[in-house]
Amino acid sequence: MSSFPNLNPTYSRDLTFHQHLISYISTSLSTGQYARIPSFYAPSPRDVQRLISLWTILYDTYRIDIERRFRSNRRIPNDHLESTLEGLKVHSLNLENDPHVNTTIYELRTLLTDLTTAVQSLLHSPPFRPFGQVDAEVLALAQWFKNDYMKWVDPILCPKCTSPTSAEGMAQPTPQERADGAGRVELHKCTQPGCGEVRRFCRYGKIKALMRSREGRCGEWAQMFYCFLRVKGIESRYIWNSEDHVWCEYWSPTLQHWVHVDSCEAAINKPLLYARGWGKKQAFCLAFGIYGAEDVTRAYVDDWESCKGRRRAKGWKELDLRRALNTHTVSLRLRLAHSERIRLEAMDNLQSLWMADERGRSAESEKMELGGRISGPEDWRAMRDELGLGSKHVEIPKYTVINSLSLQNDQLKQFGNTRLNSSSILLTDGPSQTSMVFNPNSINQNAGFRSKVRFKLTSDGSGEADGICLIFVSHLPQSLGLGGYGMGYDGLGVQGDFAIEIDTYRTQDYANDPPTPHISIHSPPKAHHSYSLGCTKPGSIPFLSDGRTYELEIIYSSHEQERRVRGYLHTPDGDLLKVVNVKIPERSQGSEEDKWYLGISGACGGLWQRQEILDWEVEIIQFDQDEEVGHKQKEEEVKLERDKI
């Protein structure tokens, strides 16, 4: 707390004397007893001493009763919540005290270009109305920042020969990299034979290093842009999102509320860009600035009732979050002069009115062009499923069943802890189990087929680990793959083979998993997420480990040189979700195998769940003529577009 300015100098400068007051006000705000921060100064040292004396007398007299009451009301702290908020508090420091800003304000100002012409052009043709001077300045700054200053790093090319690279995991920062604020370093190795150069991509957090590199992803962009906003004297704050994105907000005197600005997209005043444009299902959006902290999630979601469920799934208690944010805000506001606190209270009221007007905000967003994400390469955006929602209608390709290859359970080839009966296949029901079954009948890789698996995952608080997988390999396996996070499939198959994992437990240290549950297609069949060709976005599919029955339907098609896999999740609520739509890589050169063998695996470690396969259908199909014609038309359109380019 020493980095923050002192309390009002008329009274005590020792913050510890006021901690009881901060806690009391923040709790009263969180529980609704206070509607706003009281407009009185902090108590004098004499007042504090009197309160301490009174408390001492009460404690000495009623010690047993007081301790019993405190024990009964004690709340178990959420370490993840506390660590997240503690890390975000740095964004409430001013530039002079921010440890990330390891350079002078003068040097930062020299980096900014003259945007007068751009500002005047925007004021002459505003993107929305009302649109004022500050709005124009922020939008002009965001456009310059994206187009002329910062560089998005993906795809990462070889620094030696500029060929593509592949991710090789993480490395510890060197002492110099750590001094520049690099918390982690990504390794990317050149794929060109004979080169093998490794690019170290440091995720810098300090401004001086970013001034030198001028590259990064959303974290680096938001950090640098937030710094520029403050250098220009624009009231702003930093927005953290629980679904792996960050951006900023600024106070608009014209719009009279905090306004969204994303430097990665050069977009302002598009708060529903992520929900309606990208299709993200968000849980928490938290704002931190020099005036305090605020939960601004409602401004960035269009399904608040469903969002409440996503918030509960994170494990953060709403009261704990409100109290923590209020405590941070009160501790900052009590340091300010009375006149400044009155101004901020008026801003708070205007912000609350705007946040409460959900219908108005929704109508405002309808006027905006909310497309998919534009920052980053297309394959990376597609992997994160941020290209845009488009139509929510899901239609399965039309086909005719030619032949069924489904077998009775006792005809399947089984491995590991698998237990079969006439009605189901039990893969796991306890810790440290790995199981797998395979259909011994092969399928020609040039034929279309459909595989539909009806499954049930049940967890009684035992950990929801690790998941199940549908496997498609060119040779019939003779043994299990890696258990645990490998789900029994890791290590099976070769280049061109693939697996579709239904992952219900996040393993970041060994597999670099995204948030779970997720459905991800990997080729070759390896569990590390760097092998993923496509993955569902966080919050886009149900919890899955809820003991209810789901169906995953996989449709494989082969047209000339393209092998494509589509996947559809049928939920018990009657929803149909498209979860996979990717092109499978070509087989290894020289491979003469033209068969698929289909299997299902499941595994768990110390944490576990009951994994049951209730039904498994495998059918050879022929697509209807309309589907074939439509596919060829799309290929012709792609070729024509390439010719135009």
Tab-separated table of N, CA, C and O in Angstrom, residues 4 81-93 98 226 230 235-241 247-250 258 284-296 316 321 324-329 331-332:
chain	number	residue	atom	x	y	z
A	4	PHE	N	0.591	3.979	-2.838
A	4	PHE	CA	-0.555	4.854	-2.990
A	4	PHE	C	-0.333	6.151	-2.206
A	4	PHE	O	0.397	6.180	-1.213
A	81	LEU	N	-9.504	-16.093	-6.397
A	81	LEU	CA	-10.104	-14.760	-6.421
A	81	LEU	C	-9.137	-13.736	-5.844
A	81	LEU	O	-8.903	-12.673	-6.450
A	82	GLU	N	-8.575	-14.047	-4.697
A	82	GLU	CA	-7.692	-13.083	-4.044
A	82	GLU	C	-6.443	-12.811	-4.864
A	82	GLU	O	-6.012	-11.665	-4.996
A	83	SER	N	-5.854	-13.855	-5.440
A	83	SER	CA	-4.630	-13.649	-6.231
A	83	SER	C	-4.924	-12.879	-7.513
A	83	SER	O	-4.113	-12.047	-7.947
A	84	THR	N	-6.088	-13.134	-8.127
A	84	THR	CA	-6.451	-12.402	-9.344
A	84	THR	C	-6.621	-10.917	-9.059
A	84	THR	O	-6.072	-10.068	-9.769
A	85	LEU	N	-7.372	-10.600	-8.021
A	85	LEU	CA	-7.609	-9.191	-7.693
A	85	LEU	C	-6.322	-8.507	-7.242
A	85	LEU	O	-6.088	-7.336	-7.576
A	86	GLU	N	-5.499	-9.224	-6.496
A	86	GLU	CA	-4.241	-8.627	-6.039
A	86	GLU	C	-3.356	-8.266	-7.224
A	86	GLU	O	-2.694	-7.216	-7.230
A	87	GLY	N	-3.338	-9.122	-8.243
A	87	GLY	CA	-2.538	-8.826	-9.428
A	87	GLY	C	-3.071	-7.668	-10.246
A	87	GLY	O	-2.311	-6.992	-10.943
A	88	LEU	N	-4.380	-7.427	-10.164
A	88	LEU	CA	-4.988	-6.345	-10.946
A	88	LEU	C	-4.876	-4.988	-10.259
A	88	LEU	O	-5.044	-3.952	-10.911
A	89	LYS	N	-4.609	-4.977	-8.968
A	89	LYS	CA	-4.551	-3.710	-8.239
A	89	LYS	C	-3.450	-2.786	-8.733
A	89	LYS	O	-3.518	-1.573	-8.531
A	90	VAL	N	-2.433	-3.356	-9.381
A	90	VAL	CA	-1.346	-2.516	-9.880
A	90	VAL	C	-1.849	-1.498	-10.898
A	90	VAL	O	-1.260	-0.423	-11.077
A	91	HIS	N	-2.965	-1.809	-11.562
A	91	HIS	CA	-3.507	-0.889	-12.566
A	91	HIS	C	-4.213	0.305	-11.931
A	91	HIS	O	-4.702	1.185	-12.647
A	92	SER	N	-4.287	0.339	-10.613
A	92	SER	CA	-4.852	1.488	-9.915
A	92	SER	C	-3.782	2.484	-9.480
A	92	SER	O	-4.104	3.518	-8.896
A	93	LEU	N	-2.535	2.185	-9.757
A	93	LEU	CA	-1.450	3.108	-9.437
A	93	LEU	C	-1.311	4.143	-10.542
A	93	LEU	O	-1.565	3.852	-11.718
A	98	ASP	N	3.593	3.220	-10.884
A	98	ASP	CA	3.338	1.922	-11.501
A	98	ASP	C	4.670	1.224	-11.780
A	98	ASP	O	5.494	1.727	-12.544
A	226	TYR	N	-3.056	1.267	-22.446
A	226	TYR	CA	-3.503	1.863	-21.179
A	226	TYR	C	-2.506	2.924	-20.716
A	226	TYR	O	-2.892	3.981	-20.197
A	230	ARG	N	-3.234	7.190	-20.385
A	230	ARG	CA	-2.942	7.980	-19.191
A	230	ARG	C	-1.937	9.086	-19.482
A	230	ARG	O	-2.025	10.179	-18.917
A	235	GLU	N	-8.967	10.006	-18.736
A	235	GLU	CA	-9.381	9.158	-17.619
A	235	GLU	C	-9.722	7.769	-18.158
A	235	GLU	O	-10.610	7.617	-19.005
A	236	SER	N	-9.020	6.769	-17.670
A	236	SER	CA	-9.152	5.431	-18.250
A	236	SER	C	-8.953	4.373	-17.176
A	236	SER	O	-8.513	4.658	-16.064
A	237	ARG	N	-9.285	3.147	-17.538
A	237	ARG	CA	-9.073	2.016	-16.652
A	237	ARG	C	-8.865	0.760	-17.472
A	237	ARG	O	-9.191	0.697	-18.671
A	238	TYR	N	-8.317	-0.246	-16.806
A	238	TYR	CA	-7.899	-1.507	-17.434
A	238	TYR	C	-8.970	-2.563	-17.170
A	238	TYR	O	-9.433	-2.713	-16.038
A	239	ILE	N	-9.359	-3.321	-18.207
A	239	ILE	CA	-10.417	-4.332	-18.079
A	239	ILE	C	-9.820	-5.721	-18.236
A	239	ILE	O	-9.181	-6.031	-19.246
A	240	TRP	N	-10.042	-6.539	-17.211
A	240	TRP	CA	-9.610	-7.941	-17.230
A	240	TRP	C	-10.826	-8.826	-17.458
A	240	TRP	O	-11.886	-8.625	-16.868
A	241	ASN	N	-10.647	-9.824	-18.324
A	241	ASN	CA	-11.732	-10.742	-18.668
A	241	ASN	C	-11.318	-12.170	-18.321
A	241	ASN	O	-10.190	-12.578	-18.609
A	247	TRP	N	-8.734	-5.444	-22.255
A	247	TRP	CA	-8.895	-4.225	-23.035
A	247	TRP	C	-8.957	-3.043	-22.073
A	247	TRP	O	-8.522	-3.156	-20.926
A	248	CYS	N	-9.450	-1.899	-22.512
A	248	CYS	CA	-9.496	-0.700	-21.669
A	248	CYS	C	-10.873	-0.046	-21.746
A	248	CYS	O	-11.704	-0.421	-22.576
A	249	GLU	N	-11.088	0.914	-20.871
A	249	GLU	CA	-12.243	1.806	-20.928
A	249	GLU	C	-11.763	3.226	-20.683
A	249	GLU	O	-10.734	3.441	-20.038
A	250	TYR	N	-12.504	4.198	-21.198
A	250	TYR	CA	-12.213	5.603	-20.931
A	250	TYR	C	-13.520	6.296	-20.565
A	250	TYR	O	-14.609	5.849	-20.947
A	258	TRP	N	-18.439	5.155	-18.721
A	258	TRP	CA	-17.187	4.525	-19.138
A	258	TRP	C	-17.430	3.792	-20.456
A	258	TRP	O	-18.405	3.061	-20.605
A	284	PHE	N	-16.685	-13.067	-16.109
A	284	PHE	CA	-16.294	-11.899	-15.324
A	284	PHE	C	-15.536	-10.900	-16.193
A	284	PHE	O	-14.626	-11.283	-16.939
A	285	CYS	N	-15.898	-9.634	-16.076
A	285	CYS	CA	-15.159	-8.521	-16.653
A	285	CYS	C	-14.968	-7.500	-15.527
A	285	CYS	O	-15.960	-6.946	-15.036
A	286	LEU	N	-13.745	-7.274	-15.123
A	286	LEU	CA	-13.455	-6.422	-13.976
A	286	LEU	C	-12.617	-5.229	-14.412
A	286	LEU	O	-11.631	-5.387	-15.147
A	287	ALA	N	-13.011	-4.034	-13.957
A	287	ALA	CA	-12.328	-2.795	-14.303
A	287	ALA	C	-11.507	-2.306	-13.118
A	287	ALA	O	-12.010	-2.238	-11.995
A	288	PHE	N	-10.251	-1.931	-13.373
A	288	PHE	CA	-9.366	-1.380	-12.350
A	288	PHE	C	-8.728	-0.099	-12.867
A	288	PHE	O	-8.165	-0.076	-13.972
A	289	GLY	N	-8.828	0.969	-12.074
A	289	GLY	CA	-8.226	2.242	-12.421
A	289	GLY	C	-7.858	3.012	-11.169
A	289	GLY	O	-7.992	2.516	-10.051
A	290	ILE	N	-7.420	4.259	-11.343
A	290	ILE	CA	-6.940	5.033	-10.196
A	290	ILE	C	-8.074	5.439	-9.264
A	290	ILE	O	-7.820	5.859	-8.133
A	291	TYR	N	-9.344	5.302	-9.709
A	291	TYR	CA	-10.479	5.658	-8.855
A	291	TYR	C	-11.090	4.455	-8.155
A	291	TYR	O	-12.047	4.595	-7.400
A	292	GLY	N	-10.583	3.247	-8.441
A	292	GLY	CA	-11.130	2.070	-7.793
A	292	GLY	C	-11.350	0.929	-8.760
A	292	GLY	O	-10.757	0.873	-9.840
A	293	ALA	N	-12.220	0.010	-8.359
A	293	ALA	CA	-12.492	-1.190	-9.147
A	293	ALA	C	-13.994	-1.400	-9.258
A	293	ALA	O	-14.759	-1.018	-8.369
A	294	GLU	N	-14.419	-2.040	-10.362
A	294	GLU	CA	-15.845	-2.257	-10.599
A	294	GLU	C	-16.040	-3.533	-11.401
A	294	GLU	O	-15.246	-3.851	-12.303
A	295	ASP	N	-17.080	-4.268	-11.075
A	295	ASP	CA	-17.490	-5.425	-11.870
A	295	ASP	C	-18.377	-4.907	-12.998
A	295	ASP	O	-19.505	-4.464	-12.770
A	296	VAL	N	-17.869	-4.946	-14.236
A	296	VAL	CA	-18.593	-4.368	-15.378
A	296	VAL	C	-19.107	-5.462	-16.312
A	296	VAL	O	-19.383	-5.188	-17.488
A	316	TRP	N	-16.277	-18.358	-7.589
A	316	TRP	CA	-16.143	-17.102	-6.851
A	316	TRP	C	-17.489	-16.740	-6.239
A	316	TRP	O	-18.504	-16.731	-6.937
A	321	LEU	N	-16.602	-11.089	-3.908
A	321	LEU	CA	-16.115	-10.243	-4.993
A	321	LEU	C	-16.535	-8.795	-4.781
A	321	LEU	O	-15.714	-7.874	-4.903
A	324	ALA	N	-14.553	-7.237	-1.934
A	324	ALA	CA	-13.153	-6.993	-2.292
A	324	ALA	C	-13.018	-5.778	-3.208
A	324	ALA	O	-12.122	-4.946	-3.032
A	325	LEU	N	-13.906	-5.670	-4.204
A	325	LEU	CA	-13.859	-4.515	-5.110
A	325	LEU	C	-14.191	-3.229	-4.368
A	325	LEU	O	-13.561	-2.180	-4.591
A	326	ASN	N	-15.186	-3.286	-3.494
A	326	ASN	CA	-15.548	-2.096	-2.719
A	326	ASN	C	-14.434	-1.680	-1.763
A	326	ASN	O	-14.166	-0.491	-1.583
A	327	THR	N	-13.792	-2.666	-1.146
A	327	THR	CA	-12.687	-2.356	-0.240
A	327	THR	C	-11.577	-1.616	-0.976
A	327	THR	O	-11.024	-0.625	-0.476
A	328	HIS	N	-11.251	-2.098	-2.167
A	328	HIS	CA	-10.203	-1.444	-2.961
A	328	HIS	C	-10.622	-0.019	-3.337
A	328	HIS	O	-9.817	0.919	-3.230
A	329	THR	N	-11.866	0.134	-3.762
A	329	THR	CA	-12.342	1.461	-4.161
A	329	THR	C	-12.370	2.428	-2.980
A	329	THR	O	-11.908	3.575	-3.084
A	331	SER	N	-10.642	2.311	-0.223
A	331	SER	CA	-9.289	2.628	0.232
A	331	SER	C	-8.642	3.695	-0.638
A	331	SER	O	-7.802	4.465	-0.158
A	332	LEU	N	-9.030	3.764	-1.923
A	332	LEU	CA	-8.503	4.806	-2.809
A	332	LEU	C	-9.257	6.123	-2.642
A	332	LEU	O	-8.658	7.208	-2.605
